[in-house]
């Protein structure tokens, strides 16, 4: 299969982890006989430095011309003084909207090998397996009007954002969640704040209506505050967790604790013109450039890319199996080294290399199995 992938390494640890994900994809292409091409483009702070804008037209055009986009991270303290609309993050938000992927899938799995490295009791988190489906193009992130109100002294005296959802926006993301539940444990938890917010009332009513089309899927509604608590106290009760943009941003970071590290989480933004794949972790400027960042979230994002954008399920599963193998063998980047009984910390590129070696073994085993 031929696949052209636009890579946007971005800021902080983005380039380091993206390099490993690309290496893994190249290995996949070689092992399974595919042709993947990569077109690297600037985004975020990197793009501001080089082009004066966080999302140059050339970057967006390249993204729209390819089959899928693989992004590292955006954000840099160098631009903390800029207004929201000019920061590196604004580049990512504009990109998300331009590509059109409204459903952001964030799988959260507690690998047995890492159950001891979360701050929670291992017996509570082992086996947790949640798919967060976050609405990505609506709510407070994009609602208008937004802005600052300037007082007489020229300084901001107030600020406002708008939380807005249409029925159509809720419906389409709800369908993604219910469809996903069909091939999982058939349970959707829809999270809102319907005791306070009109947008949440609309959300709840709409999701309940969509649920009628999925009689085999159990739907429960949960307020976001209660959900935050249950995620930590009883994570195994969740299967698919469906929620709006800001709640999803917050709850997915919280859910990352179940996996052992935010750096393990991958995401796919689907439903638009071109899918966008990115690890959930940010640019982590404090550890950038030191070769210690965990590339597994980026590598797992590459697996999601193969699954969703290319329908290469076998290849996606083999990358995931390789990641599992490496973790079971005890290899750990510093973020997951503590309390996990690992072999001591390895760096970013060694971790990538271990995944590639494990991938070759997984593929060999698959080959041997089919040859029998
Ligand atoms: C995420 C990030 C982004 C978001 C930031 C970098 C704009 O936190 O993908 O979760 O808020 O969506
Ligand atoms: Mg976030």
CSV table of C-alpha atoms and ligand atoms in Angstrom, one decimal:
chain,number,residue,atom,x,y,z
A,1,UNK,CA,0.0,0.0,0.0
A,2,UNK,CA,1.1,3.6,-0.7
A,3,UNK,CA,0.7,6.2,2.0
A,4,UNK,CA,1.9,9.8,2.1
A,5,UNK,CA,2.2,11.0,5.6
A,6,UNK,CA,2.8,14.7,6.5
A,7,UNK,CA,4.9,14.9,9.7
A,8,UNK,CA,4.7,18.0,11.9
A,9,UNK,CA,7.4,17.4,14.7
A,10,UNK,CA,6.7,20.8,16.2
A,11,UNK,CA,8.1,22.0,19.5
A,12,UNK,CA,9.9,20.7,22.6
A,13,UNK,CA,10.1,16.9,22.6
A,14,UNK,CA,7.9,16.7,19.5
A,15,UNK,CA,10.9,16.2,17.1
A,16,UNK,CA,12.5,13.5,19.2
A,17,UNK,CA,9.4,11.4,19.6
A,18,UNK,CA,8.2,11.9,16.0
A,19,UNK,CA,11.5,10.7,14.7
A,20,UNK,CA,11.0,7.4,16.6
A,21,UNK,CA,7.4,7.1,15.3
A,22,UNK,CA,8.7,7.6,11.7
A,23,UNK,CA,11.4,5.0,12.2
A,24,UNK,CA,8.8,2.5,13.3
A,25,UNK,CA,6.7,3.3,10.3
A,26,UNK,CA,9.6,2.9,8.0
A,27,UNK,CA,10.3,-0.5,9.6
A,28,UNK,CA,6.6,-1.4,9.1
A,29,UNK,CA,6.9,-0.4,5.4
A,30,UNK,CA,9.9,-2.6,5.0
A,31,UNK,CA,8.6,-5.7,6.8
A,32,UNK,CA,5.2,-5.7,5.2
A,33,UNK,CA,6.1,-4.4,1.8
A,34,UNK,CA,4.4,-1.0,1.9
A,35,UNK,CA,5.5,2.3,0.4
A,36,UNK,CA,5.2,5.2,3.0
A,37,UNK,CA,6.5,8.6,2.1
A,38,UNK,CA,7.0,11.4,4.6
A,39,UNK,CA,6.8,15.2,4.1
A,40,UNK,CA,8.0,17.1,7.1
A,41,UNK,CA,6.6,20.6,7.8
A,42,UNK,CA,6.9,23.2,10.5
A,43,UNK,CA,4.1,24.0,13.0
A,44,UNK,CA,3.8,25.8,16.4
A,45,UNK,CA,6.6,27.8,17.9
A,46,UNK,CA,9.0,26.3,15.3
A,47,UNK,CA,6.9,27.8,12.6
A,48,UNK,CA,6.5,31.1,14.3
A,49,UNK,CA,10.3,31.4,14.4
A,50,UNK,CA,10.8,30.5,10.8
A,51,UNK,CA,7.6,31.9,9.1
A,52,UNK,CA,6.1,34.3,11.7
A,53,UNK,CA,2.9,32.2,12.1
A,54,UNK,CA,2.2,28.9,13.9
A,55,UNK,CA,0.5,27.4,10.9
A,56,UNK,CA,2.0,28.5,7.6
A,57,UNK,CA,-0.1,28.1,4.5
A,58,UNK,CA,2.5,25.7,3.0
A,59,UNK,CA,2.1,23.5,6.1
A,60,UNK,CA,-1.7,23.4,5.9
A,61,UNK,CA,-1.5,22.7,2.1
A,62,UNK,CA,0.9,19.8,2.6
A,63,UNK,CA,-1.4,18.4,5.3
A,64,UNK,CA,-4.5,18.6,3.1
A,65,UNK,CA,-2.6,17.0,0.2
A,66,UNK,CA,-1.4,13.9,2.1
A,67,UNK,CA,-3.2,10.8,3.4
A,68,UNK,CA,-2.7,11.5,7.1
A,69,UNK,CA,-0.9,13.9,9.5
A,70,UNK,CA,1.4,12.8,12.3
A,71,UNK,CA,2.1,15.6,14.8
A,72,UNK,CA,4.6,15.7,17.7
A,73,UNK,CA,3.7,18.5,20.0
A,74,UNK,CA,3.3,22.3,20.0
A,75,UNK,CA,3.9,24.8,22.7
A,76,UNK,CA,6.9,26.7,24.0
A,77,UNK,CA,7.5,29.0,27.0
A,78,UNK,CA,9.2,31.4,24.6
A,79,UNK,CA,5.8,32.5,23.4
A,80,UNK,CA,3.9,32.7,26.8
A,81,UNK,CA,3.6,36.4,26.4
A,82,UNK,CA,1.6,36.3,23.2
A,83,UNK,CA,-2.2,36.5,23.0
A,84,UNK,CA,-4.1,33.2,22.7
A,85,UNK,CA,-4.6,33.6,18.9
A,86,UNK,CA,-0.9,34.0,18.1
A,87,UNK,CA,0.5,31.3,20.3
A,88,UNK,CA,1.9,28.0,19.0
A,89,UNK,CA,-1.3,26.2,20.3
A,90,UNK,CA,-3.4,28.4,18.0
A,91,UNK,CA,-1.6,26.7,15.1
A,92,UNK,CA,-2.8,23.3,16.3
A,93,UNK,CA,-6.3,24.5,16.8
A,94,UNK,CA,-6.5,26.0,13.4
A,95,UNK,CA,-5.1,22.8,11.9
A,96,UNK,CA,-7.6,20.7,13.7
A,97,UNK,CA,-10.4,22.8,12.4
A,98,UNK,CA,-9.1,22.9,8.8
A,99,UNK,CA,-8.6,19.1,8.7
A,100,UNK,CA,-12.1,18.7,10.1
A,101,UNK,CA,-11.6,15.7,12.4
A,102,UNK,CA,-14.3,16.3,15.0
A,103,UNK,CA,-13.9,13.0,17.0
A,104,UNK,CA,-10.7,12.7,19.0
A,105,UNK,CA,-10.1,9.1,20.0
A,106,UNK,CA,-7.8,8.6,23.0
A,107,UNK,CA,-7.4,5.0,24.1
A,108,UNK,CA,-6.2,4.6,27.7
A,109,UNK,CA,-5.0,1.1,28.6
A,110,UNK,CA,-3.3,0.1,31.8
A,111,UNK,CA,-0.6,-2.4,30.7
A,112,UNK,CA,-0.1,-5.1,33.3
A,113,UNK,CA,3.6,-4.4,33.2
A,114,UNK,CA,3.0,-0.8,34.3
A,115,UNK,CA,0.2,-1.3,36.8
A,116,UNK,CA,2.8,-0.9,39.6
A,117,UNK,CA,4.1,2.4,38.3
A,118,UNK,CA,0.9,4.4,38.7
A,119,UNK,CA,0.3,6.3,41.9
A,120,UNK,CA,-2.9,4.2,42.3
A,121,UNK,CA,-3.2,0.7,43.8
A,122,UNK,CA,-2.2,-1.8,41.1
A,123,UNK,CA,-5.2,-4.0,41.8
A,124,UNK,CA,-7.5,-1.1,41.1
A,125,UNK,CA,-6.0,-0.1,37.8
A,126,UNK,CA,-4.8,-3.3,36.2
A,127,UNK,CA,-6.9,-4.2,33.3
A,128,UNK,CA,-8.4,-0.7,32.9
A,129,UNK,CA,-9.2,-0.2,29.2
A,130,UNK,CA,-11.0,3.1,28.3
A,131,UNK,CA,-11.6,4.8,25.0
A,132,UNK,CA,-12.0,8.5,25.5
A,133,UNK,CA,-14.0,10.1,22.6
A,134,UNK,CA,-13.5,13.8,22.9
A,135,UNK,CA,-15.4,16.3,20.7
A,136,UNK,CA,-12.7,18.3,19.2
A,137,UNK,CA,-14.1,21.2,17.1
A,138,UNK,CA,-16.7,22.8,19.3
A,139,UNK,CA,-17.3,24.1,22.8
A,140,UNK,CA,-15.2,26.8,24.5
A,141,UNK,CA,-12.2,26.2,22.3
A,142,UNK,CA,-13.9,27.6,19.2
A,143,UNK,CA,-17.1,29.3,20.4
A,144,UNK,CA,-17.7,32.9,19.4
A,145,UNK,CA,-17.8,35.6,20.7
A,146,UNK,CA,-14.6,35.4,22.7
A,147,UNK,CA,-12.1,38.0,23.8
A,148,UNK,CA,-11.0,40.6,26.2
A,149,UNK,CA,-12.8,43.7,27.3
A,150,UNK,CA,-10.5,46.6,27.6
A,151,UNK,CA,-10.8,49.0,30.5
A,152,UNK,CA,-10.1,52.8,30.4
A,153,UNK,CA,-6.4,52.2,31.2
A,154,UNK,CA,-6.0,50.1,28.1
A,155,UNK,CA,-5.6,46.9,30.1
A,156,UNK,CA,-8.0,43.9,30.0
A,157,UNK,CA,-10.7,44.4,32.7
A,158,UNK,CA,-12.7,41.3,31.7
A,159,UNK,CA,-12.6,38.3,29.4
A,160,UNK,CA,-15.2,36.0,27.9
A,161,UNK,CA,-15.5,32.7,26.0
A,162,UNK,CA,-18.6,31.0,24.6
A,163,UNK,CA,-19.6,27.4,25.1
A,164,UNK,CA,-21.8,26.5,22.2
A,165,UNK,CA,-22.9,23.2,20.6
A,166,UNK,CA,-25.3,22.4,17.9
A,167,UNK,CA,-27.4,19.2,17.8
A,168,UNK,CA,-25.5,18.1,14.6
A,169,UNK,CA,-22.1,18.5,16.3
A,170,UNK,CA,-23.2,16.4,19.2
A,171,UNK,CA,-24.9,13.8,17.1
A,172,UNK,CA,-21.9,13.1,14.8
A,173,UNK,CA,-19.4,12.6,17.6
A,174,UNK,CA,-21.9,10.5,19.6
A,175,UNK,CA,-22.2,8.1,16.6
A,176,UNK,CA,-18.4,7.7,16.6
A,177,UNK,CA,-18.6,6.7,20.3
A,178,UNK,CA,-21.4,4.3,19.8
A,179,UNK,CA,-19.9,2.7,16.8
A,180,UNK,CA,-16.6,2.2,18.7
A,181,UNK,CA,-18.5,0.7,21.6
A,182,UNK,CA,-20.0,-2.0,19.3
A,183,UNK,CA,-16.6,-3.5,18.8
A,184,UNK,CA,-15.6,-3.1,22.5
A,185,UNK,CA,-17.6,-3.9,25.7
A,186,UNK,CA,-20.8,-2.1,24.5
A,187,UNK,CA,-20.9,0.6,27.1
A,188,UNK,CA,-20.9,4.4,26.6
A,189,UNK,CA,-20.6,6.8,29.5
A,190,UNK,CA,-21.6,10.3,28.3
A,191,UNK,CA,-20.1,13.1,30.5
A,192,UNK,CA,-21.6,16.5,30.9
A,193,UNK,CA,-22.6,19.1,33.4
A,194,UNK,CA,-26.3,19.0,32.7
A,195,UNK,CA,-27.2,20.2,36.2
A,196,UNK,CA,-25.8,23.6,35.4
A,197,UNK,CA,-25.1,24.1,31.6
A,198,UNK,CA,-27.6,24.5,28.7
A,199,UNK,CA,-25.0,23.0,26.3
A,200,UNK,CA,-24.9,20.0,28.5
A,201,UNK,CA,-28.7,19.6,28.5
A,202,UNK,CA,-28.6,19.6,24.8
A,203,UNK,CA,-25.7,17.2,24.8
A,204,UNK,CA,-27.5,14.8,27.1
A,205,UNK,CA,-30.8,14.8,25.1
A,206,UNK,CA,-29.0,14.4,21.8
A,207,UNK,CA,-26.8,11.5,23.0
A,208,UNK,CA,-29.9,9.8,24.5
A,209,UNK,CA,-31.6,10.1,21.1
A,210,UNK,CA,-28.6,8.7,19.2
A,211,UNK,CA,-28.5,5.8,21.7
A,212,UNK,CA,-31.9,4.6,20.5
A,213,UNK,CA,-30.1,3.5,17.2
A,214,UNK,CA,-27.8,1.3,19.3
A,215,UNK,CA,-30.0,-0.9,21.4
A,216,UNK,CA,-27.1,-3.3,22.2
A,217,UNK,CA,-25.0,-0.6,23.8
A,218,UNK,CA,-25.7,0.5,27.4
A,219,UNK,CA,-25.6,4.3,27.9
A,220,UNK,CA,-25.1,6.0,31.2
A,221,UNK,CA,-24.8,9.8,31.8
A,222,UNK,CA,-22.4,11.1,34.4
A,223,UNK,CA,-21.6,14.7,35.6
A,224,UNK,CA,-18.1,15.7,34.8
A,225,UNK,CA,-17.2,16.2,38.5
A,226,UNK,CA,-18.4,12.7,39.4
A,227,UNK,CA,-16.7,11.3,36.4
A,228,UNK,CA,-13.3,12.8,37.5
A,229,UNK,CA,-13.7,10.9,40.8
A,230,UNK,CA,-14.9,7.6,39.4
A,231,UNK,CA,-12.0,7.6,36.8
A,232,UNK,CA,-9.6,7.3,39.7
A,233,UNK,CA,-11.6,5.3,42.2
A,234,UNK,CA,-13.1,2.7,39.9
A,235,UNK,CA,-11.6,3.0,36.4
A,236,UNK,CA,-12.6,-0.4,35.2
A,237,UNK,CA,-16.3,0.5,35.1
A,238,UNK,CA,-15.6,2.6,32.0
A,239,UNK,CA,-15.6,1.4,28.4
A,240,UNK,CA,-16.2,4.3,26.0
A,241,UNK,CA,-16.2,7.8,27.6
A,242,UNK,CA,-17.9,10.4,25.4
A,243,UNK,CA,-17.5,14.0,26.2
A,244,UNK,CA,-17.2,17.6,24.9
A,245,UNK,CA,-14.0,19.4,24.1
A,246,UNK,CA,-12.8,20.9,27.3
A,247,UNK,CA,-14.1,18.1,29.6
A,248,UNK,CA,-12.3,15.7,27.3
A,249,UNK,CA,-9.1,17.6,27.4
A,250,UNK,CA,-9.1,17.5,31.2
A,251,UNK,CA,-10.4,14.0,31.7
A,252,UNK,CA,-7.9,12.5,29.2
A,253,UNK,CA,-5.0,13.9,31.2
A,254,UNK,CA,-6.5,12.5,34.3
A,255,UNK,CA,-7.1,9.1,32.6
A,256,UNK,CA,-3.4,9.1,31.6
A,257,UNK,CA,-2.6,8.4,35.3
A,258,UNK,CA,-4.2,4.9,34.8
A,259,UNK,CA,-1.7,4.2,32.0
A,260,UNK,CA,1.3,5.1,34.1
A,261,UNK,CA,2.3,8.2,32.1
A,262,UNK,CA,0.8,10.8,29.9
A,263,UNK,CA,3.6,10.1,27.4
A,264,UNK,CA,2.1,6.6,26.7
A,265,UNK,CA,-1.2,8.0,25.3
A,266,UNK,CA,-1.9,8.2,21.6
A,267,UNK,CA,-4.7,10.0,19.8
A,268,UNK,CA,-6.5,10.0,16.5
A,269,UNK,CA,-8.7,12.9,15.2
A,270,UNK,CA,-11.1,11.4,12.7
A,271,UNK,CA,-14.2,12.2,10.7
A,272,UNK,CA,-12.7,15.1,8.7
A,273,UNK,CA,-11.0,15.4,5.4
A,274,UNK,CA,-7.6,14.2,6.6
A,275,UNK,CA,-7.0,12.4,9.9
A,276,UNK,CA,-4.6,13.9,12.5
A,277,UNK,CA,-2.6,11.6,14.8
A,278,UNK,CA,-0.7,13.0,17.8
A,279,UNK,CA,0.4,11.8,21.2
A,280,UNK,CA,-1.6,13.3,24.0
A,281,UNK,CA,1.4,14.7,25.9
A,282,UNK,CA,2.6,18.2,25.2
A,283,UNK,CA,6.0,19.6,24.3
A,284,UNK,CA,7.5,19.1,27.7
A,285,UNK,CA,10.1,21.9,27.3
A,286,UNK,CA,11.8,20.9,30.6
A,287,UNK,CA,13.1,17.6,29.1
A,288,UNK,CA,13.3,18.6,25.4
A,289,UNK,CA,16.5,17.9,23.6
A,290,UNK,CA,17.9,15.5,26.2
A,291,UNK,CA,17.0,12.3,24.5
A,292,UNK,CA,14.9,11.1,27.5
A,293,UNK,CA,11.3,11.7,26.3
A,294,UNK,CA,9.1,8.6,26.1
A,295,UNK,CA,8.3,7.9,22.4
A,296,UNK,CA,5.6,5.3,23.0
A,297,UNK,CA,2.7,7.8,22.7
A,298,UNK,CA,4.0,8.9,19.3
A,299,UNK,CA,4.7,5.3,18.3
A,300,UNK,CA,1.2,4.3,19.4
A,301,UNK,CA,-0.2,7.3,17.4
A,302,UNK,CA,1.5,5.8,14.3
A,303,UNK,CA,-0.3,2.5,15.1
A,304,UNK,CA,-3.6,4.4,15.2
A,305,UNK,CA,-2.7,6.1,11.9
A,306,UNK,CA,-2.2,2.7,10.2
A,307,UNK,CA,-5.5,1.4,11.7
A,308,UNK,CA,-7.8,4.3,10.9
A,309,UNK,CA,-6.2,6.2,8.0
A,310,UNK,CA,-4.9,3.1,6.1
A,311,UNK,CA,-7.0,0.3,7.4
A,312,UNK,CA,-3.9,-1.7,8.1
A,313,UNK,CA,-5.2,-3.4,11.2
A,314,UNK,CA,-2.6,-6.2,11.2
A,315,UNK,CA,0.3,-3.7,11.1
A,316,UNK,CA,-1.4,-1.5,13.8
A,317,UNK,CA,-1.8,-4.6,16.0
A,318,UNK,CA,1.8,-5.6,15.5
A,319,UNK,CA,3.1,-2.2,16.6
A,320,UNK,CA,0.9,-2.4,19.7
A,321,UNK,CA,2.1,-5.9,20.4
A,322,UNK,CA,5.7,-4.7,20.0
A,323,UNK,CA,5.1,-1.9,22.5
A,324,UNK,CA,3.6,-4.4,24.9
A,325,UNK,CA,6.6,-6.8,24.5
A,326,UNK,CA,9.1,-4.0,25.2
A,327,UNK,CA,7.2,-3.0,28.3
A,328,UNK,CA,7.0,-6.6,29.5
A,329,UNK,CA,10.7,-7.0,28.9
A,330,UNK,CA,11.2,-4.2,31.4
A,331,UNK,CA,12.4,-1.3,29.2
A,332,UNK,CA,11.5,2.1,30.7
A,333,UNK,CA,12.0,5.7,29.8
A,334,UNK,CA,12.5,7.8,33.0
A,335,UNK,CA,8.8,8.8,33.2
A,336,UNK,CA,7.8,5.2,33.8
A,337,UNK,CA,10.9,3.9,35.5
A,338,UNK,CA,9.8,4.4,39.1
A,339,UNK,CA,8.2,1.5,40.9
A,340,UNK,CA,7.7,-0.6,37.8
A,341,UNK,CA,10.4,-3.3,38.3
A,342,UNK,CA,12.1,-2.3,35.1
A,343,UNK,CA,15.7,-2.7,34.0
A,344,UNK,CA,16.6,0.9,34.6
A,345,UNK,CA,15.9,3.8,32.3
A,346,UNK,CA,16.6,3.9,28.5
A,347,UNK,CA,16.5,6.9,26.3
A,348,UNK,CA,14.2,8.0,23.5
A,349,UNK,CA,16.0,6.4,20.6
A,350,UNK,CA,16.8,3.2,22.4
A,351,UNK,CA,13.1,2.8,23.3
A,352,UNK,CA,12.3,3.3,19.6
A,353,UNK,CA,15.0,0.8,18.6
A,354,UNK,CA,13.6,-1.8,21.1
A,355,UNK,CA,10.1,-1.4,19.6
A,356,UNK,CA,11.5,-2.0,16.0
A,357,UNK,CA,13.3,-5.1,17.2
A,358,UNK,CA,10.2,-6.4,18.9
A,359,UNK,CA,8.2,-5.6,15.8
A,360,UNK,CA,10.5,-7.8,13.7
A,361,UNK,CA,9.9,-10.6,16.1
A,362,UNK,CA,6.2,-10.2,16.2
A,363,UNK,CA,6.1,-10.1,12.4
A,364,UNK,CA,8.3,-13.3,12.2
A,365,UNK,CA,5.9,-15.0,14.6
A,366,UNK,CA,2.9,-14.0,12.5
A,367,UNK,CA,4.7,-15.3,9.4
A,368,UNK,CA,5.7,-18.6,11.0
A,369,UNK,CA,2.1,-19.1,12.3
A,370,UNK,CA,0.7,-18.6,8.8
A,371,UNK,CA,3.3,-20.9,7.2
A,372,UNK,CA,2.2,-23.9,9.4
B,1,LIG,C1,-4.4,18.3,24.0
B,1,LIG,C2,-3.7,19.6,24.3
B,1,LIG,C3,-4.2,20.7,23.4
B,1,LIG,C4,-5.7,20.9,23.7
B,1,LIG,C5,-3.4,22.0,23.5
B,1,LIG,C6,-2.0,21.8,23.2
B,1,LIG,C7,-4.0,23.1,22.6
B,1,LIG,O1,-3.8,19.9,25.6
B,1,LIG,O2,-4.4,17.9,22.8
B,1,LIG,O3,-5.0,17.7,24.9
B,1,LIG,O4,-6.0,21.6,24.6
B,1,LIG,O5,-6.5,20.3,23.0
B,2,LIG,MG1,-4.7,18.3,26.8
